[in-house]
Amino acid sequence: MSTTSTDIRPFRIETAQADLDDLHDRLARTRWPRQLPGEGWSRGVPVGYLKGLTDYWRESFDWRRQESWLNGFPQFMTGIDGQDVHFLHVRSARHDALPLILTHGWPNTFVEFAPLISRLTADFHVVVPSVPGFGYSAPPHGTGWDAARVARIWVALMHRLGYDRYGVQGGDLGAYVAPEVAKADPEHVVGVHIDAGIGFPEEADLPGLTPAEREQLAQLGEWANGVDHHALLRAAPQTFSYGWHDSPVAQLAWLLHKFKEFGTTGELPDEVIDRDLLLTNATLYWLTGTSGSSSWSMYESTGPFAWPRGQAAVPTGVYVGPPAIRRLAERHNRIVHWPESNPGRHHFIAMEEPDGHAADIRAFFAKVR
């Protein structure tokens, strides 16, 4: 089917057994390096930890079970902007439910929201697309991709599904895309809910910060002190993709490193997020060969990392406000929802706290719908 087709076609995940056999064989034949001197994670993912999770992936993890779970959600493909776009579309039993499109982050996939969907469908028609280059969506064709271009695809998708009034939500990469949807379609978007990220100071703001705000900023510095993946993937994405694409353990190590850094408490990734959910995400990356293509948001950027600013076209709510600073967020956003103490120990809150995340999404859209 041509990527230019605007038909909405049903889609199912159907993994060839040969691909799973190849994965298991590669895991069994891993050439393990020596552990470098240093404590804990000071040199990166420890060999012992990675070996243990690799053994579980090869011997106990059941992809077929996860594949069946994911196929329990209605999935589709359609062509927009020359791209095949994969998406989940789970309708509520409520006729008057608000349509809601959710955008996952990096290095994640639509799996990020799988635990959340059943918690939202009492109140929302849920749409979860795979960002181009991730999972089963086609990789971007050519250069020039940014969050605004993805947002225009999302607008076209929601209109193609017949929705003329809807909400948007996202975190991480989704916190950049979701506000752009509102900018592109303000007449139809009722509100933007993001996990976090707006309201962080820029260089010019630093001299005017209060002592309390400086303390908040210091908390962010402790969390964000890790591998600069934005710089790394701007510099040589093709070079790094060879290892991730050829070795499932190399790919798993990279994902685990980032999931560890994206935690706020120092806990191991599988102490905060369900182990099978982490490995479902990793397996999806492996089976779709998207470790490189999913990095476009970094290698297409032309400058240093910058936090999302948001938008002022429609109301905005966040799951976690602090350590961001509300008065700074309000320069670019119409904030109507800024909780001070929602639970969470991880950047990918939908995977860690699906109940709390769903409750907060409902609370925000109850104010704006």
Tab-separated table of C-alpha atoms in Angstrom:
chain	number	residue	atom	x	y	z
A	1	MET	CA	0.000	0.000	0.000
A	2	SER	CA	1.397	3.395	-0.973
A	3	THR	CA	2.345	5.794	1.789
A	4	THR	CA	0.321	8.414	-0.064
A	5	SER	CA	-2.908	6.497	0.565
A	6	THR	CA	-5.291	8.348	2.855
A	7	ASP	CA	-7.241	5.173	3.628
A	8	ILE	CA	-7.357	4.082	7.271
A	9	ARG	CA	-6.281	0.433	7.262
A	10	PRO	CA	-6.466	-2.007	10.183
A	11	PHE	CA	-3.069	-3.083	11.481
A	12	ARG	CA	-1.878	-5.981	13.634
A	13	ILE	CA	1.554	-6.743	15.002
A	14	GLU	CA	2.599	-10.043	13.428
A	15	THR	CA	6.184	-10.892	14.318
A	16	ALA	CA	7.849	-13.610	12.273
A	17	GLN	CA	9.166	-16.432	14.450
A	18	ALA	CA	12.454	-16.227	12.563
A	19	ASP	CA	12.922	-12.675	13.877
A	20	LEU	CA	12.409	-13.833	17.469
A	21	ASP	CA	14.765	-16.778	16.943
A	22	ASP	CA	17.389	-14.371	15.598
A	23	LEU	CA	16.948	-12.101	18.630
A	24	HIS	CA	17.375	-14.979	21.062
A	25	ASP	CA	20.440	-16.227	19.164
A	26	ARG	CA	22.080	-12.799	19.255
A	27	LEU	CA	21.367	-12.477	22.966
A	28	ALA	CA	22.943	-15.888	23.617
A	29	ARG	CA	26.074	-14.990	21.608
A	30	THR	CA	26.716	-11.623	23.234
A	31	ARG	CA	30.412	-10.778	23.505
A	32	TRP	CA	30.531	-9.297	26.984
A	33	PRO	CA	33.134	-6.655	27.879
A	34	ARG	CA	35.018	-6.505	31.160
A	35	GLN	CA	33.553	-4.361	33.894
A	36	LEU	CA	35.537	-1.133	34.100
A	37	PRO	CA	36.746	0.060	37.521
A	38	GLY	CA	34.373	2.406	39.279
A	39	GLU	CA	31.397	2.270	41.598
A	40	GLY	CA	27.828	1.495	40.573
A	41	TRP	CA	26.769	3.264	37.380
A	42	SER	CA	29.709	5.677	37.350
A	43	ARG	CA	31.040	4.146	34.101
A	44	GLY	CA	27.654	3.411	32.591
A	45	VAL	CA	25.373	0.373	32.779
A	46	PRO	CA	27.087	-2.252	34.997
A	47	VAL	CA	27.882	-5.550	33.295
A	48	GLY	CA	26.263	-7.641	36.025
A	49	TYR	CA	22.986	-5.718	35.880
A	50	LEU	CA	22.831	-5.866	32.102
A	51	LYS	CA	23.644	-9.589	32.050
A	52	GLY	CA	20.838	-10.300	34.485
A	53	LEU	CA	18.282	-8.399	32.440
A	54	THR	CA	19.581	-9.945	29.209
A	55	ASP	CA	19.182	-13.439	30.652
A	56	TYR	CA	15.605	-12.582	31.586
A	57	TRP	CA	14.955	-11.169	28.090
A	58	ARG	CA	16.242	-14.363	26.468
A	59	GLU	CA	14.886	-16.986	28.857
A	60	SER	CA	11.722	-15.628	30.491
A	61	PHE	CA	10.347	-12.605	28.654
A	62	ASP	CA	7.339	-13.589	26.550
A	63	TRP	CA	7.067	-11.345	23.484
A	64	ARG	CA	4.085	-13.300	22.167
A	65	ARG	CA	2.175	-12.467	25.325
A	66	GLN	CA	3.061	-8.786	24.982
A	67	GLU	CA	2.238	-8.835	21.279
A	68	SER	CA	-1.205	-10.249	22.092
A	69	TRP	CA	-1.717	-7.540	24.734
A	70	LEU	CA	-0.807	-4.772	22.306
A	71	ASN	CA	-2.995	-6.301	19.602
A	72	GLY	CA	-5.886	-6.012	22.035
A	73	PHE	CA	-5.883	-2.290	21.212
A	74	PRO	CA	-7.393	-1.403	17.807
A	75	GLN	CA	-4.478	-0.363	15.599
A	76	PHE	CA	-4.404	1.299	12.194
A	77	MET	CA	-2.183	2.741	9.477
A	78	THR	CA	-2.805	5.739	7.250
A	79	GLY	CA	-0.771	7.929	4.934
A	80	ILE	CA	-0.222	11.593	5.856
A	81	ASP	CA	2.422	13.951	4.443
A	82	GLY	CA	3.884	11.061	2.456
A	83	GLN	CA	4.355	9.022	5.637
A	84	ASP	CA	2.765	5.795	6.778
A	85	VAL	CA	1.525	6.615	10.274
A	86	HIS	CA	0.718	3.875	12.785
A	87	PHE	CA	-1.756	4.641	15.560
A	88	LEU	CA	-3.973	3.139	18.235
A	89	HIS	CA	-7.570	4.335	18.299
A	90	VAL	CA	-9.578	3.169	21.306
A	91	ARG	CA	-13.066	4.629	21.475
A	92	SER	CA	-14.890	5.242	24.733
A	93	ALA	CA	-18.299	3.729	25.383
A	94	ARG	CA	-19.439	7.292	26.076
A	95	HIS	CA	-20.773	8.980	22.966
A	96	ASP	CA	-19.842	12.416	24.329
A	97	ALA	CA	-16.305	11.446	25.394
A	98	LEU	CA	-13.604	13.956	24.520
A	99	PRO	CA	-11.125	12.778	21.856
A	100	LEU	CA	-7.566	12.860	23.200
A	101	ILE	CA	-4.328	12.389	21.241
A	102	LEU	CA	-1.229	11.408	23.231
A	103	THR	CA	2.363	11.752	21.989
A	104	HIS	CA	5.054	9.479	23.409
A	105	GLY	CA	8.626	10.445	24.163
A	106	TRP	CA	12.171	9.311	23.319
A	107	PRO	CA	13.581	6.681	23.764
A	108	ASN	CA	10.094	5.300	24.019
A	109	THR	CA	7.291	4.098	21.736
A	110	PHE	CA	3.515	3.958	21.843
A	111	VAL	CA	4.099	1.284	24.529
A	112	GLU	CA	4.597	4.206	26.936
A	113	PHE	CA	0.821	4.728	27.013
A	114	ALA	CA	-0.344	1.111	26.884
A	115	PRO	CA	-0.891	0.911	30.686
A	116	LEU	CA	-2.774	4.228	30.565
A	117	ILE	CA	-5.353	3.523	27.874
A	118	SER	CA	-7.837	1.473	29.890
A	119	ARG	CA	-7.677	4.124	32.615
A	120	LEU	CA	-8.727	6.859	30.159
A	121	THR	CA	-11.417	5.323	27.986
A	122	ALA	CA	-14.223	5.987	30.481
A	123	ASP	CA	-13.822	9.687	29.608
A	124	PHE	CA	-11.873	9.893	26.342
A	125	HIS	CA	-11.676	8.521	22.826
A	126	VAL	CA	-7.958	7.721	22.946
A	127	VAL	CA	-5.630	8.148	19.955
A	128	VAL	CA	-1.978	7.111	20.355
A	129	PRO	CA	0.109	7.540	17.200
A	130	SER	CA	3.674	6.352	16.728
A	131	VAL	CA	5.873	9.356	15.992
A	132	PRO	CA	7.491	9.065	12.525
A	133	GLY	CA	10.668	7.030	12.852
A	134	PHE	CA	9.402	5.178	15.937
A	135	GLY	CA	7.832	1.720	16.016
A	136	TYR	CA	5.609	0.940	13.059
A	137	SER	CA	5.390	4.470	11.643
A	138	ALA	CA	7.600	5.057	8.608
A	139	PRO	CA	10.900	6.879	9.202
A	140	PRO	CA	11.019	10.498	8.066
A	141	HIS	CA	11.714	10.828	4.362
A	142	GLY	CA	14.397	13.449	3.882
A	143	THR	CA	15.454	16.218	6.233
A	144	GLY	CA	13.640	19.185	7.735
A	145	TRP	CA	11.610	17.410	10.388
A	146	ASP	CA	10.646	19.112	13.648
A	147	ALA	CA	7.916	18.976	16.291
A	148	ALA	CA	5.725	21.366	14.310
A	149	ARG	CA	5.715	19.049	11.298
A	150	VAL	CA	4.683	16.090	13.446
A	151	ALA	CA	1.977	18.277	14.980
A	152	ARG	CA	0.534	19.049	11.545
A	153	ILE	CA	0.334	15.299	10.888
A	154	TRP	CA	-1.527	14.846	14.184
A	155	VAL	CA	-3.981	17.594	13.228
A	156	ALA	CA	-4.643	15.875	9.908
A	157	LEU	CA	-5.075	12.535	11.684
A	158	MET	CA	-7.629	13.866	14.173
A	159	HIS	CA	-9.647	15.500	11.401
A	160	ARG	CA	-9.469	12.324	9.322
A	161	LEU	CA	-10.923	10.446	12.295
A	162	GLY	CA	-13.814	12.931	12.320
A	163	TYR	CA	-12.861	14.818	15.481
A	164	ASP	CA	-13.401	18.581	15.360
A	165	ARG	CA	-12.853	19.173	19.088
A	166	TYR	CA	-10.123	17.380	21.001
A	167	GLY	CA	-7.396	17.526	23.632
A	168	VAL	CA	-3.681	16.863	23.311
A	169	GLN	CA	-1.214	15.369	25.770
A	170	GLY	CA	2.460	14.486	25.825
A	171	GLY	CA	5.715	14.283	27.712
A	172	ASP	CA	9.377	14.385	26.729
A	173	LEU	CA	9.259	14.715	22.891
A	174	GLY	CA	5.491	14.874	23.320
A	175	ALA	CA	5.885	18.049	25.407
A	176	TYR	CA	7.284	19.712	22.287
A	177	VAL	CA	4.736	18.230	19.875
A	178	ALA	CA	1.555	18.760	21.936
A	179	PRO	CA	1.826	22.587	22.118
A	180	GLU	CA	2.534	22.689	18.385
A	181	VAL	CA	-0.751	20.870	17.745
A	182	ALA	CA	-2.564	23.671	19.576
A	183	LYS	CA	-0.678	26.306	17.576
A	184	ALA	CA	-1.596	24.566	14.322
A	185	ASP	CA	-5.263	23.953	15.196
A	186	PRO	CA	-6.359	26.361	17.980
A	187	GLU	CA	-9.980	26.418	16.804
A	188	HIS	CA	-10.355	22.699	17.565
A	189	VAL	CA	-7.944	21.972	20.440
A	190	VAL	CA	-9.548	22.507	23.866
A	191	GLY	CA	-6.369	22.235	25.925
A	192	VAL	CA	-2.800	20.949	26.198
A	193	HIS	CA	-1.696	18.683	29.040
A	194	ILE	CA	2.005	17.906	29.391
A	195	ASP	CA	3.895	15.850	31.927
A	196	ALA	CA	6.454	18.579	32.735
A	197	GLY	CA	9.121	20.707	31.102
A	198	ILE	CA	7.781	24.243	30.686
A	199	GLY	CA	8.836	27.060	32.996
A	200	PHE	CA	12.566	26.433	33.242
A	201	PRO	CA	14.776	29.535	33.194
A	202	GLU	CA	16.758	30.624	30.190
A	203	GLU	CA	20.177	32.241	30.484
A	204	ALA	CA	18.748	35.754	30.700
A	205	ASP	CA	16.474	34.720	33.596
A	206	LEU	CA	19.222	33.525	35.926
A	207	PRO	CA	20.181	36.863	37.549
A	208	GLY	CA	16.567	37.534	38.553
A	209	LEU	CA	15.841	34.206	40.237
A	210	THR	CA	14.865	34.265	43.899
A	211	PRO	CA	16.748	32.081	46.420
A	212	ALA	CA	13.840	29.613	46.450
A	213	GLU	CA	13.854	29.451	42.659
A	214	ARG	CA	17.613	28.878	42.647
A	215	GLU	CA	17.089	25.959	44.995
A	216	GLN	CA	14.491	24.525	42.629
A	217	LEU	CA	16.922	24.919	39.753
A	218	ALA	CA	19.582	23.037	41.713
A	219	GLN	CA	17.177	20.083	42.026
A	220	LEU	CA	16.874	20.014	38.254
A	221	GLY	CA	20.659	20.073	37.891
A	222	GLU	CA	20.988	16.956	40.037
A	223	TRP	CA	18.478	15.094	37.864
A	224	ALA	CA	19.724	16.287	34.470
A	225	ASN	CA	23.433	15.551	35.043
A	226	GLY	CA	23.979	12.690	32.593
A	227	VAL	CA	25.006	11.762	29.063
A	228	ASP	CA	24.103	14.614	26.711
A	229	HIS	CA	22.206	12.480	24.206
A	230	HIS	CA	21.134	15.578	22.277
A	231	ALA	CA	24.762	16.468	21.534
A	232	LEU	CA	25.738	12.852	20.917
A	233	LEU	CA	22.965	12.244	18.404
A	234	ARG	CA	23.467	15.580	16.683
A	235	ALA	CA	27.124	14.705	16.151
A	236	ALA	CA	27.082	11.151	14.753
A	237	PRO	CA	23.693	9.398	14.776
A	238	GLN	CA	24.591	7.072	11.911
A	239	THR	CA	27.776	5.932	13.643
A	240	PHE	CA	26.034	4.969	16.880
A	241	SER	CA	23.107	3.342	15.085
A	242	TYR	CA	25.317	0.523	13.746
A	243	GLY	CA	25.875	-0.871	17.217
A	244	TRP	CA	22.256	-0.414	18.332
A	245	HIS	CA	20.909	-1.957	15.121
A	246	ASP	CA	23.262	-4.954	15.131
A	247	SER	CA	23.374	-5.864	18.824
A	248	PRO	CA	20.223	-6.130	20.940
A	249	VAL	CA	22.365	-5.893	24.077
A	250	ALA	CA	23.983	-2.656	22.862
A	251	GLN	CA	20.524	-1.276	22.206
A	252	LEU	CA	19.215	-2.449	25.597
A	253	ALA	CA	22.216	-0.893	27.362
A	254	TRP	CA	21.523	2.472	25.716
A	255	LEU	CA	17.831	2.363	26.625
A	256	LEU	CA	18.575	1.341	30.215
A	257	HIS	CA	21.181	4.064	30.579
A	258	LYS	CA	18.658	6.715	29.601
A	259	PHE	CA	15.838	5.219	31.693
A	260	LYS	CA	18.198	5.198	34.679
A	261	GLU	CA	19.107	8.853	34.121
A	262	PHE	CA	15.441	9.743	33.645
A	263	GLY	CA	14.670	8.535	37.170
A	264	THR	CA	14.711	10.992	40.053
A	265	THR	CA	15.588	8.686	42.956
A	266	GLY	CA	18.633	6.694	41.814
A	267	GLU	CA	16.656	3.448	41.673
A	268	LEU	CA	17.259	0.882	38.942
A	269	PRO	CA	14.991	1.214	35.904
A	270	ASP	CA	13.123	-2.033	36.623
A	271	GLU	CA	12.596	-0.991	40.238
A	272	VAL	CA	10.524	1.967	39.052
A	273	ILE	CA	8.958	0.648	35.829
A	274	ASP	CA	7.721	-2.893	35.252
A	275	ARG	CA	10.486	-5.057	33.785
A	276	ASP	CA	8.265	-6.563	31.093
A	277	LEU	CA	7.138	-3.091	30.020
A	278	LEU	CA	10.771	-1.976	29.663
A	279	LEU	CA	11.576	-5.060	27.596
A	280	THR	CA	8.440	-4.691	25.472
A	281	ASN	CA	9.704	-1.243	24.533
A	282	ALA	CA	13.210	-2.585	23.842
A	283	THR	CA	11.885	-5.498	21.782
A	284	LEU	CA	9.747	-3.159	19.706
A	285	TYR	CA	12.809	-1.029	18.951
A	286	TRP	CA	14.716	-4.163	17.950
A	287	LEU	CA	12.003	-5.698	15.760
A	288	THR	CA	11.330	-2.429	13.928
A	289	GLY	CA	14.995	-1.433	13.584
A	290	THR	CA	14.270	2.126	14.691
A	291	SER	CA	17.102	2.967	17.099
A	292	GLY	CA	18.588	5.317	14.510
A	293	SER	CA	15.473	6.704	12.843
A	294	SER	CA	13.872	7.527	16.205
A	295	SER	CA	16.714	9.952	16.933
A	296	TRP	CA	15.666	12.497	14.313
A	297	SER	CA	14.522	15.052	16.897
A	298	MET	CA	18.151	15.337	18.003
A	299	TYR	CA	20.005	15.062	14.693
A	300	GLU	CA	17.567	17.432	12.964
A	301	SER	CA	18.086	20.119	15.636
A	302	THR	CA	20.455	22.956	14.806
A	303	GLY	CA	21.280	24.327	18.242
A	304	PRO	CA	21.847	23.327	21.865
A	305	PHE	CA	19.134	21.692	23.928
A	306	ALA	CA	16.290	23.977	24.992
A	307	TRP	CA	13.269	23.223	27.175
A	308	PRO	CA	9.856	23.530	25.504
A	309	ARG	CA	8.189	26.914	25.892
A	310	GLY	CA	4.614	25.755	25.326
A	311	GLN	CA	1.910	27.921	23.772
A	312	ALA	CA	-0.752	30.493	24.647
A	313	ALA	CA	-3.412	29.606	22.058
A	314	VAL	CA	-5.360	27.319	24.444
A	315	PRO	CA	-5.194	26.490	28.186
A	316	THR	CA	-2.268	24.434	29.490
A	317	GLY	CA	-1.961	22.012	32.388
A	318	VAL	CA	0.990	20.004	33.679
A	319	TYR	CA	1.253	16.802	35.688
A	320	VAL	CA	4.231	18.083	37.692
A	321	GLY	CA	4.991	21.795	38.013
A	322	PRO	CA	8.036	22.082	40.331
A	323	PRO	CA	10.992	22.225	39.986
A	324	ALA	CA	9.881	24.358	37.036
A	325	ILE	CA	8.846	27.914	37.925
A	326	ARG	CA	5.250	28.850	37.282
A	327	ARG	CA	5.791	32.569	36.728
A	328	LEU	CA	8.257	31.703	33.936
A	329	ALA	CA	5.856	29.211	32.382
A	330	GLU	CA	3.100	31.829	32.366
A	331	ARG	CA	5.095	34.064	30.023
A	332	HIS	CA	4.292	31.683	27.169
A	333	ASN	CA	1.283	29.710	28.436
A	334	ARG	CA	-2.183	30.146	29.913
A	335	ILE	CA	-1.667	27.879	32.915
A	336	VAL	CA	-4.858	26.580	34.523
A	337	HIS	CA	-3.483	23.411	36.167
A	338	TRP	CA	-0.144	23.306	38.036
A	339	PRO	CA	-0.074	20.649	40.790
A	340	GLU	CA	2.626	20.911	43.427
A	341	SER	CA	2.855	17.329	44.642
A	342	ASN	CA	1.638	14.705	42.175
A	343	PRO	CA	3.363	11.342	42.774
A	344	GLY	CA	6.233	10.309	40.561
A	345	ARG	CA	9.813	9.067	40.573
A	346	HIS	CA	10.414	8.923	36.837
A	347	HIS	CA	10.363	11.079	33.736
A	348	PHE	CA	8.009	8.614	32.000
A	349	ILE	CA	5.176	9.005	34.466
A	350	ALA	CA	2.599	7.154	32.340
A	351	MET	CA	4.662	3.971	32.754
A	352	GLU	CA	5.367	4.432	36.453
A	353	GLU	CA	2.139	5.998	37.765
A	354	PRO	CA	-0.639	5.266	35.255
A	355	ASP	CA	-3.398	5.720	37.848
A	356	GLY	CA	-2.128	9.108	39.002
A	357	HIS	CA	-1.349	10.205	35.471
A	358	ALA	CA	-4.825	9.319	34.211
A	359	ALA	CA	-6.447	11.077	37.174
A	360	ASP	CA	-4.471	14.243	36.488
A	361	ILE	CA	-5.362	14.219	32.790
A	362	ARG	CA	-9.037	13.912	33.730
A	363	ALA	CA	-8.721	16.726	36.275
A	364	PHE	CA	-7.211	19.099	33.726
A	365	PHE	CA	-9.637	18.420	30.902
A	366	ALA	CA	-12.581	18.709	33.301
A	367	LYS	CA	-11.545	22.368	33.643
A	368	VAL	CA	-11.328	23.154	29.929
A	369	ARG	CA	-13.610	20.881	27.927
